[in-house]
Amino acid sequence: MKTSELGGQVLHDWIAKALIEEPGTAYSTSWPGFDQLLEREAIHVAPMPGKAYQWCSIVVGRPGGRLPEGRGPWQEGPNPRIAVGRAIVATRFGPEVADLPLS
């Protein structure tokens, strides 16, 4: 499955795996420490006027962070949490992942 199409529980499971956290958080709706994550991992997210205000995100990464350093691929989503989650998964695992739930 393309990381750009991840959603629901499958997205939640992949985010947990990418961040090396226990599954169970509904990252797309309730993400504890979301603001701190953006700053700590150097993640940019904003609505893009040229894309009908679809949210776009990219992981830049920081030395010593949980995510790889260097610019990851841009990812989109209907809200900032989904866009960031997809960007995190794409940065860690690439443009495609297994389409089965991990949990």
PDB file of C-alpha atoms in Angstrom:
ATOM      1  CA  MET A   1       0.000   0.000   0.000  1.00  0.00           C
ATOM      2  CA  LYS A   2       1.232   3.486  -0.771  1.00  0.00           C
ATOM      3  CA  THR A   3       2.094   5.520   2.315  1.00  0.00           C
ATOM      4  CA  SER A   4       0.190   8.401   0.727  1.00  0.00           C
ATOM      5  CA  GLU A   5      -3.009   6.331   1.023  1.00  0.00           C
ATOM      6  CA  LEU A   6      -2.633   5.089   4.612  1.00  0.00           C
ATOM      7  CA  GLY A   7      -5.548   5.781   6.922  1.00  0.00           C
ATOM      8  CA  GLY A   8      -7.397   4.530   9.980  1.00  0.00           C
ATOM      9  CA  GLN A   9      -5.954   1.769  12.135  1.00  0.00           C
ATOM     10  CA  VAL A  10      -3.377   0.772   9.521  1.00  0.00           C
ATOM     11  CA  LEU A  11      -1.949   4.311   9.593  1.00  0.00           C
ATOM     12  CA  HIS A  12      -1.971   4.298  13.408  1.00  0.00           C
ATOM     13  CA  ASP A  13      -0.069   1.006  13.506  1.00  0.00           C
ATOM     14  CA  TRP A  14       2.541   2.184  11.008  1.00  0.00           C
ATOM     15  CA  ILE A  15       3.086   5.476  12.868  1.00  0.00           C
ATOM     16  CA  ALA A  16       3.620   3.578  16.125  1.00  0.00           C
ATOM     17  CA  LYS A  17       6.126   1.299  14.381  1.00  0.00           C
ATOM     18  CA  ALA A  18       7.966   4.268  12.815  1.00  0.00           C
ATOM     19  CA  LEU A  19       8.202   6.086  16.154  1.00  0.00           C
ATOM     20  CA  ILE A  20       9.060   2.881  18.044  1.00  0.00           C
ATOM     21  CA  GLU A  21       6.005   3.242  20.290  1.00  0.00           C
ATOM     22  CA  GLU A  22       3.410   0.776  21.506  1.00  0.00           C
ATOM     23  CA  PRO A  23       0.356   0.574  19.219  1.00  0.00           C
ATOM     24  CA  GLY A  24      -2.943   1.882  20.514  1.00  0.00           C
ATOM     25  CA  THR A  25      -2.848   5.632  19.904  1.00  0.00           C
ATOM     26  CA  ALA A  26      -5.349   7.116  17.453  1.00  0.00           C
ATOM     27  CA  TYR A  27      -2.752   9.391  15.883  1.00  0.00           C
ATOM     28  CA  SER A  28      -5.114  10.783  13.230  1.00  0.00           C
ATOM     29  CA  THR A  29      -7.475  12.257  15.842  1.00  0.00           C
ATOM     30  CA  SER A  30      -5.685  12.446  19.188  1.00  0.00           C
ATOM     31  CA  TRP A  31      -1.898  12.640  19.210  1.00  0.00           C
ATOM     32  CA  PRO A  32      -0.312  13.272  22.618  1.00  0.00           C
ATOM     33  CA  GLY A  33       2.680  15.595  22.310  1.00  0.00           C
ATOM     34  CA  PHE A  34       1.991  16.401  18.645  1.00  0.00           C
ATOM     35  CA  ASP A  35       3.400  19.950  18.845  1.00  0.00           C
ATOM     36  CA  GLN A  36       6.521  18.759  20.650  1.00  0.00           C
ATOM     37  CA  LEU A  37       7.051  16.032  18.022  1.00  0.00           C
ATOM     38  CA  LEU A  38       6.971  18.599  15.216  1.00  0.00           C
ATOM     39  CA  GLU A  39       9.656  20.665  16.901  1.00  0.00           C
ATOM     40  CA  ARG A  40      11.809  17.770  18.136  1.00  0.00           C
ATOM     41  CA  GLU A  41      11.917  15.967  14.780  1.00  0.00           C
ATOM     42  CA  ALA A  42      11.886  19.099  12.564  1.00  0.00           C
ATOM     43  CA  ILE A  43       8.618  18.276  10.823  1.00  0.00           C
ATOM     44  CA  HIS A  44       6.913  20.928   8.717  1.00  0.00           C
ATOM     45  CA  VAL A  45       3.159  20.891   8.100  1.00  0.00           C
ATOM     46  CA  ALA A  46       0.870  23.465   6.488  1.00  0.00           C
ATOM     47  CA  PRO A  47      -2.281  23.735   4.385  1.00  0.00           C
ATOM     48  CA  MET A  48      -1.364  24.342   0.760  1.00  0.00           C
ATOM     49  CA  PRO A  49      -3.497  26.940  -1.084  1.00  0.00           C
ATOM     50  CA  GLY A  50      -2.508  25.494  -4.471  1.00  0.00           C
ATOM     51  CA  LYS A  51      -3.883  22.108  -3.414  1.00  0.00           C
ATOM     52  CA  ALA A  52      -7.288  23.341  -2.169  1.00  0.00           C
ATOM     53  CA  TYR A  53      -5.813  23.718   1.330  1.00  0.00           C
ATOM     54  CA  GLN A  54      -4.940  20.037   1.591  1.00  0.00           C
ATOM     55  CA  TRP A  55      -2.447  19.592   4.455  1.00  0.00           C
ATOM     56  CA  CYS A  56       1.103  18.803   3.356  1.00  0.00           C
ATOM     57  CA  SER A  57       3.972  17.626   5.559  1.00  0.00           C
ATOM     58  CA  ILE A  58       7.644  16.806   5.308  1.00  0.00           C
ATOM     59  CA  VAL A  59      10.103  15.368   7.826  1.00  0.00           C
ATOM     60  CA  VAL A  60      13.459  17.134   7.828  1.00  0.00           C
ATOM     61  CA  GLY A  61      14.837  15.325  10.887  1.00  0.00           C
ATOM     62  CA  ARG A  62      17.434  16.406  13.426  1.00  0.00           C
ATOM     63  CA  PRO A  63      20.666  14.860  14.655  1.00  0.00           C
ATOM     64  CA  GLY A  64      19.889  12.376  17.407  1.00  0.00           C
ATOM     65  CA  GLY A  65      16.161  12.309  16.588  1.00  0.00           C
ATOM     66  CA  ARG A  66      13.998   9.226  16.256  1.00  0.00           C
ATOM     67  CA  LEU A  67      13.613   9.712  12.518  1.00  0.00           C
ATOM     68  CA  PRO A  68      16.296   9.595   9.826  1.00  0.00           C
ATOM     69  CA  GLU A  69      18.055  12.871   9.103  1.00  0.00           C
ATOM     70  CA  GLY A  70      17.613  14.402   5.704  1.00  0.00           C
ATOM     71  CA  ARG A  71      14.560  15.445   3.847  1.00  0.00           C
ATOM     72  CA  GLY A  72      11.818  12.851   3.504  1.00  0.00           C
ATOM     73  CA  PRO A  73       9.069  12.885   0.852  1.00  0.00           C
ATOM     74  CA  TRP A  74       6.182  15.349   0.995  1.00  0.00           C
ATOM     75  CA  GLN A  75       2.934  13.703   2.058  1.00  0.00           C
ATOM     76  CA  GLU A  76      -0.634  14.998   2.073  1.00  0.00           C
ATOM     77  CA  GLY A  77      -3.669  14.457   4.257  1.00  0.00           C
ATOM     78  CA  PRO A  78      -7.081  15.895   5.123  1.00  0.00           C
ATOM     79  CA  ASN A  79      -5.771  17.108   8.502  1.00  0.00           C
ATOM     80  CA  PRO A  80      -2.318  17.896   9.893  1.00  0.00           C
ATOM     81  CA  ARG A  81      -2.063  14.686  11.945  1.00  0.00           C
ATOM     82  CA  ILE A  82      -2.710  12.428   8.965  1.00  0.00           C
ATOM     83  CA  ALA A  83      -0.286  14.387   6.754  1.00  0.00           C
ATOM     84  CA  VAL A  84       2.419  14.233   9.445  1.00  0.00           C
ATOM     85  CA  GLY A  85       1.766  10.546  10.119  1.00  0.00           C
ATOM     86  CA  ARG A  86       2.093   9.657   6.448  1.00  0.00           C
ATOM     87  CA  ALA A  87       5.295  11.733   6.216  1.00  0.00           C
ATOM     88  CA  ILE A  88       6.780   9.932   9.225  1.00  0.00           C
ATOM     89  CA  VAL A  89       5.964   6.502   7.794  1.00  0.00           C
ATOM     90  CA  ALA A  90       7.286   7.448   4.330  1.00  0.00           C
ATOM     91  CA  THR A  91      10.509   8.820   5.824  1.00  0.00           C
ATOM     92  CA  ARG A  92      11.158   5.652   7.829  1.00  0.00           C
ATOM     93  CA  PHE A  93       9.864   2.952   5.451  1.00  0.00           C
ATOM     94  CA  GLY A  94       9.606   4.462   1.965  1.00  0.00           C
ATOM     95  CA  PRO A  95       6.744   5.070  -0.462  1.00  0.00           C
ATOM     96  CA  GLU A  96       5.067   1.672   0.046  1.00  0.00           C
ATOM     97  CA  VAL A  97       4.368  -0.571   3.048  1.00  0.00           C
ATOM     98  CA  ALA A  98       2.546  -3.853   3.640  1.00  0.00           C
ATOM     99  CA  ASP A  99      -1.210  -3.370   3.378  1.00  0.00           C
ATOM    100  CA  LEU A 100      -2.015  -5.598   6.361  1.00  0.00           C
ATOM    101  CA  PRO A 101      -2.516  -4.190   9.861  1.00  0.00           C
ATOM    102  CA  LEU A 102       0.493  -4.704  12.120  1.00  0.00           C
ATOM    103  CA  SER A 103      -1.512  -5.267  15.293  1.00  0.00           C
TER     104      SER A 103
END
